[in-house]
Structure formats: C-alpha cells, structure tokens
Amino acid sequence: LIGNSLIFEPMTKLWSGRSAQIAGLRKQVKDGKLLIQREAGIRGQWSDMRGNALADNPSLAGQQVIKALNNWSLASGADVTSIMPQWKNDSTNYMTFNCRVEASGTMAALSQFLYNIEKGPMALKLDSVELSAQKSDTGQLLTLGLQISGLALLPQK
C-alpha cells in the first residue's frame, strides 16, 4: 500500500504528463514542418497583400480609393453621388480607411459596380450594402449605399 501510494501513483502521473507533453511537442514539430513547406506560398501571398494595400499616406490613399471608385463607376455605368472618407489609426502597424459611398443606377450597373469593387486589386472590403428604389417614371433607378473599409499597412520600424 505504501509502495503504491508513494511510488506507483506519482510515477504513473509523471509518465502520463510526459506522454501528453511529448504528444504536444510532436504536433508542434509537425505543424512547423508543414509551415516550412508552405513558406514560399505564404511569403508570396503576403507580398501580394502588402503590394495591394493602400498607401500609408492618408491623402494619397484617399486619392487612390476615390480614383478607383470613379473608374469602377465609369466602367459599370453607375453614378457615384457622394463619397465620405474617414481614417482610423487603430494600431501602430496599420490604419483603417472607412468610406461611405452613395451611388445610383440600374440594377445591372450597380451589380457591376459592386463586382468591380469586390474583384479589384485594392485591399478594400464591403462592410455593408443598402439598396433602395428611387422614385422615377420607369422605376428602374436604384440607390446603393456602401460602407467600405480599406487597410493601409504602416512601414516597419
């Protein structure tokens, strides 16, 4: 009984703890090897993300987004009626560009405009989309309200 409580039970607990620790370490090694194998792809994807992020200068980035929105509206036939940009400095590593966009046009033009924003190379995300009908003779005109956010990565120090 003394040998069981003083030797066997502590050794069993120690053995179980070490087995669990070894299993965890083996999993970490496996995950690390997989990460090393995917390194080139991950680095390529990160460089694409950094290349497509907004400029770290707020005025230049705002101009980039407004120019892109105007190009996308011309390509789609949508009429952008207002753009209200706002910057948020959330962290020392990045800034967030929030923009409220109002546009009008037909269903086809507005859907093409949304498609252009989503598939464009810029680091923009549609946060919310509001669609409403305008009062017109034909009932074909719609109003689109968008909340867009963009990412600007600050230079590493």
CSV table of C-alpha atoms in Angstrom, one decimal:
chain,number,residue,atom,x,y,z
A,1,LEU,CA,0.0,0.0,0.0
A,2,ILE,CA,2.8,2.4,0.9
A,3,GLY,CA,4.7,1.5,-2.3
A,4,ASN,CA,1.6,2.0,-4.3
A,5,SER,CA,0.8,5.5,-2.9
A,6,LEU,CA,4.4,6.7,-2.7
A,7,ILE,CA,5.9,5.2,-5.9
A,8,PHE,CA,3.4,3.8,-8.3
A,9,GLU,CA,0.8,6.6,-8.4
A,10,PRO,CA,3.3,9.5,-8.7
A,11,MET,CA,5.3,7.6,-11.4
A,12,THR,CA,2.0,7.0,-13.3
A,13,LYS,CA,1.1,10.7,-13.1
A,14,LEU,CA,4.6,11.7,-14.2
A,15,TRP,CA,4.5,9.2,-17.1
A,16,SER,CA,1.1,10.4,-18.3
A,17,GLY,CA,2.1,14.1,-18.0
A,18,ARG,CA,5.3,13.4,-20.0
A,19,SER,CA,3.4,11.4,-22.6
A,20,ALA,CA,1.0,14.3,-23.1
A,21,GLN,CA,3.9,16.8,-23.3
A,22,ILE,CA,5.6,14.6,-25.9
A,23,ALA,CA,2.4,14.3,-28.0
A,24,GLY,CA,2.0,18.1,-27.9
A,25,LEU,CA,5.7,18.7,-28.9
A,26,ARG,CA,5.3,16.2,-31.8
A,27,LYS,CA,2.2,18.1,-33.0
A,28,GLN,CA,4.2,21.4,-32.9
A,29,VAL,CA,7.0,19.9,-34.9
A,30,LYS,CA,4.6,18.5,-37.5
A,31,ASP,CA,2.9,21.9,-37.8
A,32,GLY,CA,6.3,23.6,-38.0
A,33,LYS,CA,7.4,21.3,-40.9
A,34,LEU,CA,4.1,22.0,-42.7
A,35,LEU,CA,4.7,25.7,-42.3
A,36,ILE,CA,8.2,25.5,-43.6
A,37,GLN,CA,6.9,23.6,-46.7
A,38,ARG,CA,4.4,26.3,-47.4
A,39,GLU,CA,6.8,29.2,-46.7
A,40,ALA,CA,7.2,30.3,-50.4
A,41,GLY,CA,3.4,30.4,-50.9
A,42,ILE,CA,2.8,32.3,-47.7
A,43,ARG,CA,5.5,34.8,-48.4
A,44,GLY,CA,4.2,35.3,-51.9
A,45,GLN,CA,0.7,35.9,-50.7
A,46,TRP,CA,2.0,38.3,-48.0
A,47,SER,CA,3.9,40.3,-50.6
A,48,ASP,CA,0.8,40.5,-52.8
A,49,MET,CA,-1.2,41.7,-49.8
A,50,ARG,CA,1.4,44.4,-49.0
A,51,GLY,CA,1.5,45.4,-52.6
A,52,ASN,CA,-2.3,45.8,-52.8
A,53,ALA,CA,-2.7,47.6,-49.5
A,54,LEU,CA,-3.5,51.3,-49.5
A,55,ALA,CA,-0.6,53.8,-49.3
A,56,ASP,CA,0.5,54.7,-45.8
A,57,ASN,CA,0.0,58.4,-46.6
A,58,PRO,CA,-3.7,59.2,-45.8
A,59,SER,CA,-4.2,61.8,-48.5
A,60,LEU,CA,-2.5,59.6,-51.2
A,61,ALA,CA,-4.5,56.6,-50.1
A,62,GLY,CA,-7.8,58.6,-50.2
A,63,GLN,CA,-7.0,59.7,-53.7
A,64,GLN,CA,-6.3,56.1,-54.7
A,65,VAL,CA,-9.6,54.9,-53.4
A,66,ILE,CA,-11.6,57.8,-54.9
A,67,LYS,CA,-9.9,57.4,-58.3
A,68,ALA,CA,-10.6,53.6,-58.2
A,69,LEU,CA,-14.3,54.2,-57.3
A,70,ASN,CA,-14.6,56.7,-60.1
A,71,ASN,CA,-13.0,54.3,-62.6
A,72,TRP,CA,-15.3,51.5,-61.4
A,73,SER,CA,-18.3,53.7,-61.7
A,74,LEU,CA,-17.4,54.7,-65.2
A,75,ALA,CA,-16.8,51.1,-66.2
A,76,SER,CA,-20.1,49.9,-64.8
A,77,GLY,CA,-22.3,52.9,-65.7
A,78,ALA,CA,-23.2,53.6,-62.1
A,79,ASP,CA,-23.3,57.2,-60.9
A,80,VAL,CA,-21.4,57.9,-57.7
A,81,THR,CA,-23.2,60.7,-55.9
A,82,SER,CA,-21.2,61.0,-52.7
A,83,ILE,CA,-18.0,59.7,-51.1
A,84,MET,CA,-17.3,60.3,-47.4
A,85,PRO,CA,-13.9,59.1,-46.3
A,86,GLN,CA,-12.6,58.7,-42.7
A,87,TRP,CA,-9.3,57.4,-41.3
A,88,LYS,CA,-8.9,55.4,-38.1
A,89,ASN,CA,-5.5,54.9,-36.6
A,90,ASP,CA,-6.2,51.6,-34.8
A,91,SER,CA,-2.7,50.4,-34.3
A,92,THR,CA,1.0,51.2,-34.8
A,93,ASN,CA,1.2,48.7,-37.6
A,94,TYR,CA,-1.8,49.7,-39.7
A,95,MET,CA,-4.5,52.3,-40.3
A,96,THR,CA,-8.1,51.6,-41.4
A,97,PHE,CA,-9.8,53.7,-44.2
A,98,ASN,CA,-13.6,53.8,-43.8
A,99,CYS,CA,-15.6,55.2,-46.6
A,100,ARG,CA,-19.4,55.8,-47.1
A,101,VAL,CA,-20.3,55.7,-50.8
A,102,GLU,CA,-23.6,56.5,-52.3
A,103,ALA,CA,-24.3,55.6,-55.9
A,104,SER,CA,-27.4,55.3,-58.2
A,105,GLY,CA,-28.2,53.5,-61.4
A,106,THR,CA,-29.9,50.4,-62.8
A,107,MET,CA,-29.7,47.0,-61.2
A,108,ALA,CA,-27.2,45.9,-63.9
A,109,ALA,CA,-24.9,48.9,-63.4
A,110,LEU,CA,-25.0,48.7,-59.6
A,111,SER,CA,-24.3,45.0,-59.6
A,112,GLN,CA,-21.3,45.5,-62.0
A,113,PHE,CA,-20.1,48.3,-59.7
A,114,LEU,CA,-20.2,46.0,-56.7
A,115,TYR,CA,-18.5,43.3,-58.6
A,116,ASN,CA,-15.7,45.7,-59.6
A,117,ILE,CA,-15.1,46.7,-56.0
A,118,GLU,CA,-15.0,43.1,-54.8
A,119,LYS,CA,-12.7,41.9,-57.5
A,120,GLY,CA,-10.4,44.9,-57.7
A,121,PRO,CA,-6.8,44.5,-56.6
A,122,MET,CA,-7.1,47.1,-53.7
A,123,ALA,CA,-7.3,46.0,-50.1
A,124,LEU,CA,-11.0,47.0,-49.8
A,125,LYS,CA,-13.8,45.2,-48.0
A,126,LEU,CA,-17.6,45.8,-48.3
A,127,ASP,CA,-18.9,46.2,-44.7
A,128,SER,CA,-22.5,46.9,-45.5
A,129,VAL,CA,-24.7,47.3,-48.6
A,130,GLU,CA,-28.0,49.1,-48.7
A,131,LEU,CA,-30.2,49.0,-51.8
A,132,SER,CA,-33.3,51.1,-52.3
A,133,ALA,CA,-35.6,52.2,-55.1
A,134,GLN,CA,-35.7,55.7,-56.3
A,135,LYS,CA,-38.9,57.4,-57.3
A,136,SER,CA,-38.8,57.6,-61.1
A,137,ASP,CA,-41.2,57.3,-64.1
A,138,THR,CA,-39.9,53.8,-65.0
A,139,GLY,CA,-39.0,52.5,-61.6
A,140,GLN,CA,-35.7,51.3,-62.9
A,141,LEU,CA,-33.3,53.5,-60.9
A,142,LEU,CA,-31.9,52.3,-57.6
A,143,THR,CA,-29.8,53.9,-54.9
A,144,LEU,CA,-26.9,52.0,-53.5
A,145,GLY,CA,-25.3,52.8,-50.1
A,146,LEU,CA,-22.0,51.2,-49.3
A,147,GLN,CA,-19.8,51.1,-46.3
A,148,ILE,CA,-16.2,50.2,-47.4
A,149,SER,CA,-13.1,49.7,-45.3
A,150,GLY,CA,-9.6,49.6,-46.5
A,151,LEU,CA,-6.3,48.6,-45.0
A,152,ALA,CA,-3.1,50.7,-45.0
A,153,LEU,CA,0.0,48.9,-43.6
A,154,LEU,CA,2.4,51.3,-42.0
A,155,PRO,CA,6.2,50.9,-42.6
A,156,GLN,CA,8.1,48.6,-40.3
A,157,LYS,CA,10.5,50.4,-37.9
